[in-house]
Coordinates of C-alpha atoms in Angstrom, one line a residue:
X30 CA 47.2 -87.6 153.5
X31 CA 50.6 -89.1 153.2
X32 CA 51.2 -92.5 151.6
X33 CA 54.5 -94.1 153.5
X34 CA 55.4 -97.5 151.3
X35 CA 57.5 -100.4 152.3
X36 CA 56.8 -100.7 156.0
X37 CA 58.2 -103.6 157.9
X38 CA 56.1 -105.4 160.2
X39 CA 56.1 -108.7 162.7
X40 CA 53.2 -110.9 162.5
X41 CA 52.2 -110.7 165.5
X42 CA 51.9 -106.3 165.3
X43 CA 48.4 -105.0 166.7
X44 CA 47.4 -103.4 163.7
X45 CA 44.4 -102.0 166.1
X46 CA 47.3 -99.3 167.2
X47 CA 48.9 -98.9 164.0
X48 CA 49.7 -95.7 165.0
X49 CA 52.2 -97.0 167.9
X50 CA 53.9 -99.4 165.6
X51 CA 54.7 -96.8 163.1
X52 CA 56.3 -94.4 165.1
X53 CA 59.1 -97.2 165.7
X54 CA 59.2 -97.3 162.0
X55 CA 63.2 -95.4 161.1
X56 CA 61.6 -93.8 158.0
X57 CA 59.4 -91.4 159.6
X58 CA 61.7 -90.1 162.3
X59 CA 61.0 -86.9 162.6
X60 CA 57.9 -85.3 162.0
X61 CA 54.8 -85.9 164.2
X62 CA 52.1 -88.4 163.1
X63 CA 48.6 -87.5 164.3
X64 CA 46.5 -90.0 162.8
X65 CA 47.0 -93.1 160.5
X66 CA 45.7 -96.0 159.1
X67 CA 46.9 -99.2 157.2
X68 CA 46.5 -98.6 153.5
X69 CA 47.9 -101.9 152.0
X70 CA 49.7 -105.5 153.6
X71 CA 51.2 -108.1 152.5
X72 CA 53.3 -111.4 153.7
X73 CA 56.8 -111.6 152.7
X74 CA 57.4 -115.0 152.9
X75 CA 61.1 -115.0 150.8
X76 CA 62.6 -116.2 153.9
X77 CA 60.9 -119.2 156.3
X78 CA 62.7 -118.0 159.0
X79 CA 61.6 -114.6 159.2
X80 CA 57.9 -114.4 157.9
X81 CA 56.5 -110.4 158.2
X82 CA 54.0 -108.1 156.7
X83 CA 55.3 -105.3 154.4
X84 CA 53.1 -102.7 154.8
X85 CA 52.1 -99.4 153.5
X86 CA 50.1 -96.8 155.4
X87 CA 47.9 -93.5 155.2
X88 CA 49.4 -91.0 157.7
X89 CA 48.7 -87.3 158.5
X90 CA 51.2 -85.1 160.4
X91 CA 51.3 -81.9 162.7
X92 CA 53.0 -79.0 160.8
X93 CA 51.7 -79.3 157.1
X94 CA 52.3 -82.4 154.6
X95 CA 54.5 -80.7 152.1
X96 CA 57.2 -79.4 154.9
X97 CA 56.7 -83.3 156.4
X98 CA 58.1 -84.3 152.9
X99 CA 60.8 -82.3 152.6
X100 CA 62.0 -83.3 155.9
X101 CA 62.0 -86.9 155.0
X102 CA 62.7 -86.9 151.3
X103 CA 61.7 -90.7 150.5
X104 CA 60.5 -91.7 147.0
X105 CA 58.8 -94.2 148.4
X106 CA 56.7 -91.6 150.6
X107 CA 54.6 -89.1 148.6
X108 CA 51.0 -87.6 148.8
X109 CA 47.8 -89.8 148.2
X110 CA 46.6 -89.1 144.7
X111 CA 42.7 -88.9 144.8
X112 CA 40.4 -90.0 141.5
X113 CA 37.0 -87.9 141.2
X114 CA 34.6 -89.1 138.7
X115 CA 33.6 -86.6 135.7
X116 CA 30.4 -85.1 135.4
X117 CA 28.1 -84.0 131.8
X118 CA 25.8 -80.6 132.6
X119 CA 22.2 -81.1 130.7
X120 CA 23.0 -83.8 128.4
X121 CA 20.1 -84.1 126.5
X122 CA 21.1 -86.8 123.2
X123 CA 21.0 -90.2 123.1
X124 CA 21.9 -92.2 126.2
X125 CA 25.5 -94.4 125.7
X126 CA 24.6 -97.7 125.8
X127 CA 27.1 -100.4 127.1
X128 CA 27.0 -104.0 125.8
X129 CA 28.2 -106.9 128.9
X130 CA 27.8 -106.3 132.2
X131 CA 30.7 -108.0 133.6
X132 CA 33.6 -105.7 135.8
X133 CA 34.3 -103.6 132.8
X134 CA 30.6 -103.0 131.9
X135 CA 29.2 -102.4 135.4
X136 CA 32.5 -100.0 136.0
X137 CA 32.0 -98.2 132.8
X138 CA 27.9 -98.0 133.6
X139 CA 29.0 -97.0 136.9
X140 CA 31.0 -94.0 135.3
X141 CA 28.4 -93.0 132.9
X142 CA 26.1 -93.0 135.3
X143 CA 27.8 -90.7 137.5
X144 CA 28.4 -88.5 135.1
X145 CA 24.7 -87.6 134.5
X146 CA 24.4 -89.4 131.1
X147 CA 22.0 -92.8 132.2
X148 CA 23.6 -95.0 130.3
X149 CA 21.8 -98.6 129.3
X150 CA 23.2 -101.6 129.5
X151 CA 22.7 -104.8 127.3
X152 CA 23.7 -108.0 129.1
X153 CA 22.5 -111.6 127.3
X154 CA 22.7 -113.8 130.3
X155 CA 20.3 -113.4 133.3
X156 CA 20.7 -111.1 136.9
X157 CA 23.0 -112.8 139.6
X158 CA 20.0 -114.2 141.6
X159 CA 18.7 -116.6 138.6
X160 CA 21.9 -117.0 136.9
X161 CA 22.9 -118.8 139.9
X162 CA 20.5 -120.9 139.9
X163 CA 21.0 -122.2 136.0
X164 CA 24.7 -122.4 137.0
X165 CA 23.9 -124.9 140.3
X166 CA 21.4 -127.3 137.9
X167 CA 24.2 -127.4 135.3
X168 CA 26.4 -128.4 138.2
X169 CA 24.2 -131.0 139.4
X170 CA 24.3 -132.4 135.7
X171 CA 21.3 -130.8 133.9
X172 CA 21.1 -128.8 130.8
X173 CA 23.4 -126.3 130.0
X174 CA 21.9 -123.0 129.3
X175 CA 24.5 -121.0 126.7
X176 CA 23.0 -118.1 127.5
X177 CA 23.2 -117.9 131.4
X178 CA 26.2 -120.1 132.7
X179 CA 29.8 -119.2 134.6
X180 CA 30.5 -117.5 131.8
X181 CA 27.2 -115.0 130.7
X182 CA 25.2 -113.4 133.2
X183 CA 25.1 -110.0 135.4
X184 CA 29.0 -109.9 136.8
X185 CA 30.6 -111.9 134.3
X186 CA 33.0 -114.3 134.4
X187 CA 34.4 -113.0 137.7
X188 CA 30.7 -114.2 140.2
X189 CA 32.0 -117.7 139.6
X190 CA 35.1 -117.5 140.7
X191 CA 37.4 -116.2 143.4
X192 CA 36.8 -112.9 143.0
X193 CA 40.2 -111.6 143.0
X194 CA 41.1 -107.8 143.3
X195 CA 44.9 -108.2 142.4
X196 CA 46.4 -106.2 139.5
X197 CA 49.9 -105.8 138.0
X198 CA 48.2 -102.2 136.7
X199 CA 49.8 -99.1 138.2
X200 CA 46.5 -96.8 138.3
X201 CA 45.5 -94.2 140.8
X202 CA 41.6 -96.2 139.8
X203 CA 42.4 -99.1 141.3
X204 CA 41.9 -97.6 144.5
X205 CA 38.5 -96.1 143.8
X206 CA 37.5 -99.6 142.2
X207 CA 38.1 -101.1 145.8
X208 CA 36.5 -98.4 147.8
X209 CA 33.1 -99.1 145.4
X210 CA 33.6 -102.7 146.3
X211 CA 33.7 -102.0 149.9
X212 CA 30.8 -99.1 149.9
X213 CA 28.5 -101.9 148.2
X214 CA 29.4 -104.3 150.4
X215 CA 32.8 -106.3 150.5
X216 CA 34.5 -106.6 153.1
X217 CA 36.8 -104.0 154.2
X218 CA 39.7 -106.1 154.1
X219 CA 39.7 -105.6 150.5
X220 CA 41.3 -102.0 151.1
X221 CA 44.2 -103.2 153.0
X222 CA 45.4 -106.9 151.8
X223 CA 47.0 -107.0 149.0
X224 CA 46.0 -110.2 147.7
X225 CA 42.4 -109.2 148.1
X226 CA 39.5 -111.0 146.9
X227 CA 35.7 -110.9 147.7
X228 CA 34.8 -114.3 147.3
X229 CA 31.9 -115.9 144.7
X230 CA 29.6 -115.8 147.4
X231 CA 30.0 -112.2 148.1
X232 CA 30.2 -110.9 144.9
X233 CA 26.7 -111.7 144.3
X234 CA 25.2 -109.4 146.8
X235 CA 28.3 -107.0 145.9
X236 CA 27.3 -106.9 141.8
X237 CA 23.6 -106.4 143.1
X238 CA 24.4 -103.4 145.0
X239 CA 26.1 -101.4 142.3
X240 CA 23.7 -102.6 139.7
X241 CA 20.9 -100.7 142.1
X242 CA 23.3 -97.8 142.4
X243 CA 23.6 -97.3 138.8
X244 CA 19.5 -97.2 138.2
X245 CA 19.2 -95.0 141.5
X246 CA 21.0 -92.7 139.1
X247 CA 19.5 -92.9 136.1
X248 CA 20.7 -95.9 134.3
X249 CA 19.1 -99.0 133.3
X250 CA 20.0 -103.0 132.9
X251 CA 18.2 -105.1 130.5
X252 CA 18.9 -108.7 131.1
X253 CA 18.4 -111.9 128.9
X254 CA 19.2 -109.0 126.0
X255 CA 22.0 -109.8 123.7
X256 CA 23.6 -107.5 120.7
X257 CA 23.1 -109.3 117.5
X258 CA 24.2 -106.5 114.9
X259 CA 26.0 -103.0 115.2
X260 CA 24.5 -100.3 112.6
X261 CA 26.4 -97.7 111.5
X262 CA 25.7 -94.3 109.4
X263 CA 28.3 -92.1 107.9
X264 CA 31.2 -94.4 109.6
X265 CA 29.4 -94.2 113.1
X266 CA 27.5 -96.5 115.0
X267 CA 24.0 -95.5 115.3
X268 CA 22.2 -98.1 116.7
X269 CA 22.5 -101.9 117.6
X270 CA 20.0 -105.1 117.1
X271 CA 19.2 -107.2 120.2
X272 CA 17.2 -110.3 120.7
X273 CA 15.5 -111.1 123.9
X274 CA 13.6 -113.7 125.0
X275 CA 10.8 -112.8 123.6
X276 CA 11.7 -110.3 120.5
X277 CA 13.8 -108.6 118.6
X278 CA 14.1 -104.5 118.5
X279 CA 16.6 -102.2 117.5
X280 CA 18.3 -99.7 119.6
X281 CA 19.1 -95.8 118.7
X282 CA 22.2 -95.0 120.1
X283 CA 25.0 -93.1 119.2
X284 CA 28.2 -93.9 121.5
X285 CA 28.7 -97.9 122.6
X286 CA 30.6 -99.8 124.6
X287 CA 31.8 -103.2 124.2
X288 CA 32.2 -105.0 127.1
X289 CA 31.5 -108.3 126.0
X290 CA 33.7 -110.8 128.1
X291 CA 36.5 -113.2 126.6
X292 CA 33.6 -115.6 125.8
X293 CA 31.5 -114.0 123.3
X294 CA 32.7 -115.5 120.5
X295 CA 29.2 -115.5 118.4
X296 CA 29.7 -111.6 118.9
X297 CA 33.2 -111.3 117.6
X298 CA 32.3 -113.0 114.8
X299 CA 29.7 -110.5 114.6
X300 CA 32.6 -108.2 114.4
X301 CA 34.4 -109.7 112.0
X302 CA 31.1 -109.8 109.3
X303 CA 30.8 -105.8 109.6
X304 CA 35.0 -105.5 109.2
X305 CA 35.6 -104.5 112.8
X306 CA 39.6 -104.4 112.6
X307 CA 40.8 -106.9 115.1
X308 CA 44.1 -108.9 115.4
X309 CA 45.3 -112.3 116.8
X310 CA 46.7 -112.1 120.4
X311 CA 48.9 -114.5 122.7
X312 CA 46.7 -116.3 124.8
X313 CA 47.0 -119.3 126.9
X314 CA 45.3 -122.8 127.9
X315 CA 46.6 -125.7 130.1
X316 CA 44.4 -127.3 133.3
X317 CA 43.8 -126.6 137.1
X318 CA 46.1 -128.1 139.0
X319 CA 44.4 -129.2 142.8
X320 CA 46.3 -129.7 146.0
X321 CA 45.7 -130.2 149.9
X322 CA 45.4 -126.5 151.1
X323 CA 47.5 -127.8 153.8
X324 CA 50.3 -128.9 152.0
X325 CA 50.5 -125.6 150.2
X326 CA 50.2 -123.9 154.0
X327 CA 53.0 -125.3 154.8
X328 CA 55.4 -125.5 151.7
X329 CA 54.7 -121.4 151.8
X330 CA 54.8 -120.5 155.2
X331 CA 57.0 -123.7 157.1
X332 CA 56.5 -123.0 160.6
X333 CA 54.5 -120.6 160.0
X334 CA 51.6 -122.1 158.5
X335 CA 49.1 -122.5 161.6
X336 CA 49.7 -118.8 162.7
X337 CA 46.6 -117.1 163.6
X338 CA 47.7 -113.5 161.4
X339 CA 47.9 -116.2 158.2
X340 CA 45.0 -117.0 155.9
X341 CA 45.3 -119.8 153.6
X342 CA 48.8 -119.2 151.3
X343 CA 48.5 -118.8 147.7
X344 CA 51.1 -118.5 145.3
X345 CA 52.1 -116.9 142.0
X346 CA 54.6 -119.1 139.8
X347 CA 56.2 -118.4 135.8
X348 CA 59.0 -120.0 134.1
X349 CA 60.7 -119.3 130.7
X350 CA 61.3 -122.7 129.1
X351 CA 64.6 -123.8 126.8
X352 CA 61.8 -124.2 124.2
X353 CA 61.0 -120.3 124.7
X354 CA 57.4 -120.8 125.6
X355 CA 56.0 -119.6 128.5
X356 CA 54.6 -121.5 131.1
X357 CA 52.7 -120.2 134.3
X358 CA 50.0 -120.1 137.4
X359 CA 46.8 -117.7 137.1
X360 CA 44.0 -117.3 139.4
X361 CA 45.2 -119.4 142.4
X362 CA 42.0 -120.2 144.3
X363 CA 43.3 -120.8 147.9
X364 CA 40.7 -123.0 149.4
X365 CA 38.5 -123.4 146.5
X366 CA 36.8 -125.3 144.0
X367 CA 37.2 -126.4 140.1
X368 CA 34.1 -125.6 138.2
X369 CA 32.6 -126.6 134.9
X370 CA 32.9 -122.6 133.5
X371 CA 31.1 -124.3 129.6
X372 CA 29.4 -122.5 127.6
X373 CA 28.8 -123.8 124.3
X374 CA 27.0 -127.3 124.1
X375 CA 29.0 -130.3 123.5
X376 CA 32.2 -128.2 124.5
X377 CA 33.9 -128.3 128.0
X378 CA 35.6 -125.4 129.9
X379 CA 36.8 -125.3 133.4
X380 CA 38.0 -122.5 135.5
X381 CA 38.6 -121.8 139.8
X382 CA 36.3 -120.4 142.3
X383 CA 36.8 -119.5 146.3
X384 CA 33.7 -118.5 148.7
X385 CA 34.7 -115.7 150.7
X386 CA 36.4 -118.0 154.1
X387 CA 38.2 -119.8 151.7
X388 CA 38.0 -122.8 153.7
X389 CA 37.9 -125.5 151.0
X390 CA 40.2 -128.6 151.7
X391 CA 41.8 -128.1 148.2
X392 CA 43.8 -125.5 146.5
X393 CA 43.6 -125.0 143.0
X394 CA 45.4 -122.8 140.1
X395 CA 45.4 -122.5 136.3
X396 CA 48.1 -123.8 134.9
X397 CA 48.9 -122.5 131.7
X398 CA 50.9 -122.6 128.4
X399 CA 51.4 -119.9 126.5
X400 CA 49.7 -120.0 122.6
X401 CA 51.1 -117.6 120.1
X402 CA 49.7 -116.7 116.8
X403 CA 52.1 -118.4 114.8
X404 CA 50.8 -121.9 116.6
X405 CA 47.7 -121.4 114.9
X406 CA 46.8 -122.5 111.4
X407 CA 45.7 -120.4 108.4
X408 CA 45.4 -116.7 108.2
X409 CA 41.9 -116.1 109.9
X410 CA 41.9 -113.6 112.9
X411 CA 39.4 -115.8 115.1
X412 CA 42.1 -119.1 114.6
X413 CA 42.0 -118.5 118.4
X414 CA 38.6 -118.9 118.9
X415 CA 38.4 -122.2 117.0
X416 CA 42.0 -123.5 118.7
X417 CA 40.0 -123.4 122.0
X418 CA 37.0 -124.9 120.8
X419 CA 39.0 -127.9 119.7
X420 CA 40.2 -128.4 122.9
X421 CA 37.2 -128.0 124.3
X422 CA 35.1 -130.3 122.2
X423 CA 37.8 -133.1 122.7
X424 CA 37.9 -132.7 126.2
X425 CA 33.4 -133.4 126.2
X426 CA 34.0 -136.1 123.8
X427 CA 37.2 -137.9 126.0
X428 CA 34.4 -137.8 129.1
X429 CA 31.9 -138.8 126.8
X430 CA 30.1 -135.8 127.9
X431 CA 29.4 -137.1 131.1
X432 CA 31.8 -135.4 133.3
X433 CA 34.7 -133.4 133.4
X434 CA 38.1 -135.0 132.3
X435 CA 41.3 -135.2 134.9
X436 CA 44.4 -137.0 135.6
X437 CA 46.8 -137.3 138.3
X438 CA 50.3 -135.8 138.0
X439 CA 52.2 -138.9 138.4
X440 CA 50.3 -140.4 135.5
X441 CA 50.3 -137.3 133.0
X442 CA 53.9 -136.7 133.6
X443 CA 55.0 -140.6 133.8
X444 CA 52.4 -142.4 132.4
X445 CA 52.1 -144.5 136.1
X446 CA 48.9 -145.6 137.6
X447 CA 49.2 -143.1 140.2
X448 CA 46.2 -142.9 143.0
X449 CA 45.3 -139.2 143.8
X450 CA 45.7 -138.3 146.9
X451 CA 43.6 -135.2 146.6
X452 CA 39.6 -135.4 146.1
X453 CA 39.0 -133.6 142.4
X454 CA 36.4 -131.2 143.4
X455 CA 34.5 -130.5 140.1
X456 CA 31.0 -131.5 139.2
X457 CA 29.2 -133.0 137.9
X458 CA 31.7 -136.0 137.9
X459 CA 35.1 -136.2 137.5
X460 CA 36.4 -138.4 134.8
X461 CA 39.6 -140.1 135.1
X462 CA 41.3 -140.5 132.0
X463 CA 44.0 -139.3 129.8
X464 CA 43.9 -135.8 129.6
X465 CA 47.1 -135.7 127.4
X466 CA 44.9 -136.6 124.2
X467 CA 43.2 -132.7 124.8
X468 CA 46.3 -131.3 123.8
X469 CA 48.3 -131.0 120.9
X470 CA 52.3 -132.0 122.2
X471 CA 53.6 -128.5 122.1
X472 CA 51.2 -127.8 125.4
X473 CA 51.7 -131.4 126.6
X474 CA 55.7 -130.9 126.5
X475 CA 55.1 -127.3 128.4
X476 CA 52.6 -128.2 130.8
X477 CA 55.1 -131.2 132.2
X478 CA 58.0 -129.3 131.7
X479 CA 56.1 -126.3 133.9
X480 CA 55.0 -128.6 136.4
X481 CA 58.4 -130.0 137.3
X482 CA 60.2 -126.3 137.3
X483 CA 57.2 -125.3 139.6
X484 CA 57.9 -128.2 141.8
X485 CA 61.3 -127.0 142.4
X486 CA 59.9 -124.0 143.6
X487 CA 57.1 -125.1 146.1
X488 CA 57.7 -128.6 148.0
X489 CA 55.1 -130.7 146.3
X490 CA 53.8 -128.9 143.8
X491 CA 54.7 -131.9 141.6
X492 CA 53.1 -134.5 143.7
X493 CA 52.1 -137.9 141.8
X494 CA 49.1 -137.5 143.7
X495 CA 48.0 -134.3 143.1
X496 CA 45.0 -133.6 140.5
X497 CA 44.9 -132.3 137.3
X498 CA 41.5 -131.1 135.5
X499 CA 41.0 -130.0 131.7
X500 CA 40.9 -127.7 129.8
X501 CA 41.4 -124.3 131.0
X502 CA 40.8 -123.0 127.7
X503 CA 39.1 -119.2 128.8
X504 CA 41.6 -117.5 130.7
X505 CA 41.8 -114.5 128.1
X506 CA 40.6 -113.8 124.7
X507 CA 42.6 -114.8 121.5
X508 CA 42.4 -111.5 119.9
X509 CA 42.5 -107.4 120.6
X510 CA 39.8 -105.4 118.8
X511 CA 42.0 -102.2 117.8
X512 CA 41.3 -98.9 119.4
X513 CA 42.7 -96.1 119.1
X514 CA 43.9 -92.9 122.1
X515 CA 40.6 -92.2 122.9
X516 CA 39.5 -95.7 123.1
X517 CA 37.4 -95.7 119.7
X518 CA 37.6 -98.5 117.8
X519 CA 39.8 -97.6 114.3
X520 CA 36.8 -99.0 111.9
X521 CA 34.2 -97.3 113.7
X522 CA 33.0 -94.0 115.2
X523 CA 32.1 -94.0 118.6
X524 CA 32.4 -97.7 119.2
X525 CA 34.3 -98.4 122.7
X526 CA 36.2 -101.8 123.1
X527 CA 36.4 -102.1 126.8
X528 CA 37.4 -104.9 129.4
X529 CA 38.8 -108.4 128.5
X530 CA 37.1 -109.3 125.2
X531 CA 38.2 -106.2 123.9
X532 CA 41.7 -107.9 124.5
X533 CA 42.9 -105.1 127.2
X534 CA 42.3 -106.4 130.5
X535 CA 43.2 -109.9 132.1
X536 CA 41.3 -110.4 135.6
X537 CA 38.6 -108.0 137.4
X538 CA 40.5 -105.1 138.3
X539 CA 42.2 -104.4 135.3
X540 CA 38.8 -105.1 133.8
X541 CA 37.3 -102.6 136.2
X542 CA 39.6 -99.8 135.4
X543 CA 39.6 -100.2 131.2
X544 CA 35.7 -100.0 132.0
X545 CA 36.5 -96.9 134.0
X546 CA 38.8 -95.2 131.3
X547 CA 36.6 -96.3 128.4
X548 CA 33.6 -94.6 130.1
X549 CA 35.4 -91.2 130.4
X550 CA 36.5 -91.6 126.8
X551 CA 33.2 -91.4 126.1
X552 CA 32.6 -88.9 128.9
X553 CA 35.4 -86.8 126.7
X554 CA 33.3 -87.2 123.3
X555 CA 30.5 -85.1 125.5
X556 CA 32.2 -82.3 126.6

């Protein structure tokens, strides 16, 4: 089929007869379109006055697709590129074994298993159903388990949060990443919006799905299974150490994948001990910043806001500083919830989370501040690891581990006794206090400085009375473990960095995909 891009719509279109609007559209005068269905939307909201979807859309035509072409010669109009998963005839070695089963681990199990080769994956924290439930008692303000939170655990990272499908990746397995969402259960707006998300509460059943997909086809998922030790022989791996619950065995294998999520930390120090070659990376930390969903309705859509063709508005802000840092938004949760993402004991992390409706009073977003390796001290490649854990460990201490620390805006920025006027929505407890003594003053200056640009930008982003929680301290990992074309790692034979701990991936999709690509590497090392 034909792909037609940049597709101007009212809000009010009837996408039910998408093929009537977009014979009216000037582009495509011309040839004859006998079928066609929305492939991606979006709200252009630029200009209050004249709100619209830009869309793109999946068309066939009467007379053949390559003389349609021709006729219109349109850059922005080309064939659909399709992605088709690689297969291994009558592998008969060792099965790959991926470590994490988070969006790049399941992706890349997904692949392998595919392929033929019944891969096995290694994931320390527990399946989605009972992971939940250790998550919701740690909420309620019980014991944290470290080894089945927001942060460990079948999905990853990504169940507790909004589950957003957004990318700034240009890949043709983005698409095909969607379409296994949807198959397993999303919903099938995910195919067309282009802010998609799935929602936490979705995601569970979605992650379940594909994890019986992958042993329908061979593969297999230990849980409550975490690598302690990589082997190698002859400057390959060839085979791992894991600890369960109840042992410790070791593991033949001869091609792994590390998928092990930006908060491993035990294992990257794991890596360093055996001389893995990593390097420091820019990262960032800051705090969510919560508003009335309301407010941000209508600052984003003006009159607007209550149409029915609308869901809740979410928004994307960066700025450049004088100072040259960068300061910006990530993982806007429209309708959503701040949650207590820990994972070490004594330390605090928070992160964002939207159910699938996204009908939460509040809004929330990271707010972030750009850390470079020259802010840290020393020489050691895991200075990252320990900046964070600073922050984290003063933010328990400053709510005397008790709660979760936050501020309003009006007094973080001006030091006033500012009431909120928003309802902090983390648990256990919120803990009013000063969340300034988290930071050191580089992030403080940034953070205020960001705030008050961002206000300028959306009418009451700055508001006194909006809420500030802290830290957000995991939003990536502080260092790359190096790889080289064929995504080996350079100290290693046949070991696979893959997904966000590896350093080459920031959110689920982009996740997905490197899990995709890593797989095929491996796929390649078969063939």
């Amino acid at each position: 089929m034909i792909l037609v891009n940049n597709i101007k719509l009212p809000l009010d279109t009837d996408f039910n007869n998408f093929k009537s609007a977009l014979k009216k559209h000037s582009a495509l005068k011309g040839v004859i379109i006998t079928d066609a269905k929305l492939y991606k939307r979006s709200v252009d909201a630029r200009r209050k006055d004249d709100l619209h979807f830009c869309c793109s859309a999946l068309i066939s035509v009467s007379g053949g697709e390559n003389k349609a072409l021709k006729r219109l010669k349109n850059s922005k109009i080309y064939l659909e590129e399709k992605y088709e998963f690689k297969t291994v005839e009558n592998h008969s070695g060792e099965r790959p074994v991926v470590v994490g089963f988070g969006p790049a681990g399941i992706f890349a199990a997904y692949t392998l298993a595919k392929a033929g080769l019944k891969p096995i994956v290694l994931e320390r924290g527990k399946a989605v159903d009972q992971r939940t439930e250790d998550v919701k008692s740690f909420w309620e303000g019980k014991e944290l388990n470290t080894e089945s939170n927001v942060q460990f655990g079948e999905g990853g990272a990504g169940t507790f949060s909004d589950g957003k499908l957004t990318t700034g990746i240009n890949d043709r397995r983005c698409r095909t990443v969607l379409e296994i969402f949807h198959e397993n259960g999303a919903n099938e707006n995910i195919l067309t919006e282009a802010k998609a998300h799935i929602g936490t509460d979705v995601l569970a059943l979605v992650i379940k799905n594909i994890r019986e997909k992958i042993i329908s086809l061979g593969g297999e998922i230990r849980f409550s299974s975490r690598l302690d030790k990589i082997n190698s022989k002859d400057g390959a791996v060839c085979s791992v150490e894991v600890s369960t619950r109840e042992s410790r065995y070791t593991l033949p294998c001869d091609r792994l994948i590390l998928a092990i999520g930006h908060s491993a930390r035990d294992t990257l120090y794991m890596l360093k001990d055996i001389n893995i070659e990593m390097v420091r990376k820019p990262f960032a930390v800051g705090v969510r910043i919560e508003h009335k969903q309301n407010d941000i309705n209508r600052a984003l859509y003006g009159n607007f806001a209550n149409h029915p063709a609308l869901s809740a508005a979410d928004y994307k802000l960066a700025v450049h500083l004088p100072s040259g840092r960068g300061v910006y938004t990530f993982c806007m949760c429209p309708g959503g919830f701040v949650v207590n993402a820990s994972s070490e004991n004594k330390r605090l992390a928070v992160n964002g989370m939207s159910y699938s409706l996204r009908d939460g009073e509040n809004a929330n977003s990271a707010l972030l501040c750009e850390v470079l390796p020259d802010d840290l001290e020393g020489d050691d490649v895991l200075a990252g690891i320990e900046f964070q854990r600073k922050l984290e460990q003063a933010a328990y201490n400053l709510a005397s581990g008790s709660g979760v620390p936050v501020q309003t805006v009006g007094s973080y920025l001006f030091g006033e006794n500012t009431s909120p006027t928003v309802t902090p929505t983390v648990k256990p407890s919120a803990v009013y206090t000063d969340i300034s003594e988290i930071f050191p003053d580089f992030i403080n200056t940034s953070l205020r400085d960001g705030i008050k640009a961002f206000g300028i930008k959306i009418s009451g982003f700055d508001s006194k009375g909006a809420v500030l929680t802290a830290p957000e301290s995991r939003s990536s990992c502080p260092v790359r473990i190096l790889r080289d074309s064929n995504f080996c790692s350079l100290s290693l034979n046949h070991l696979y960095p893959s997904g966000e701990g590896a350093g080459y991936a920031g959110g689920i999709m982009s996740a997905a995909v490197d899990g995709i690509k890593t797989a095929e590497a491996v796929i390649d090392s078969f063939l």
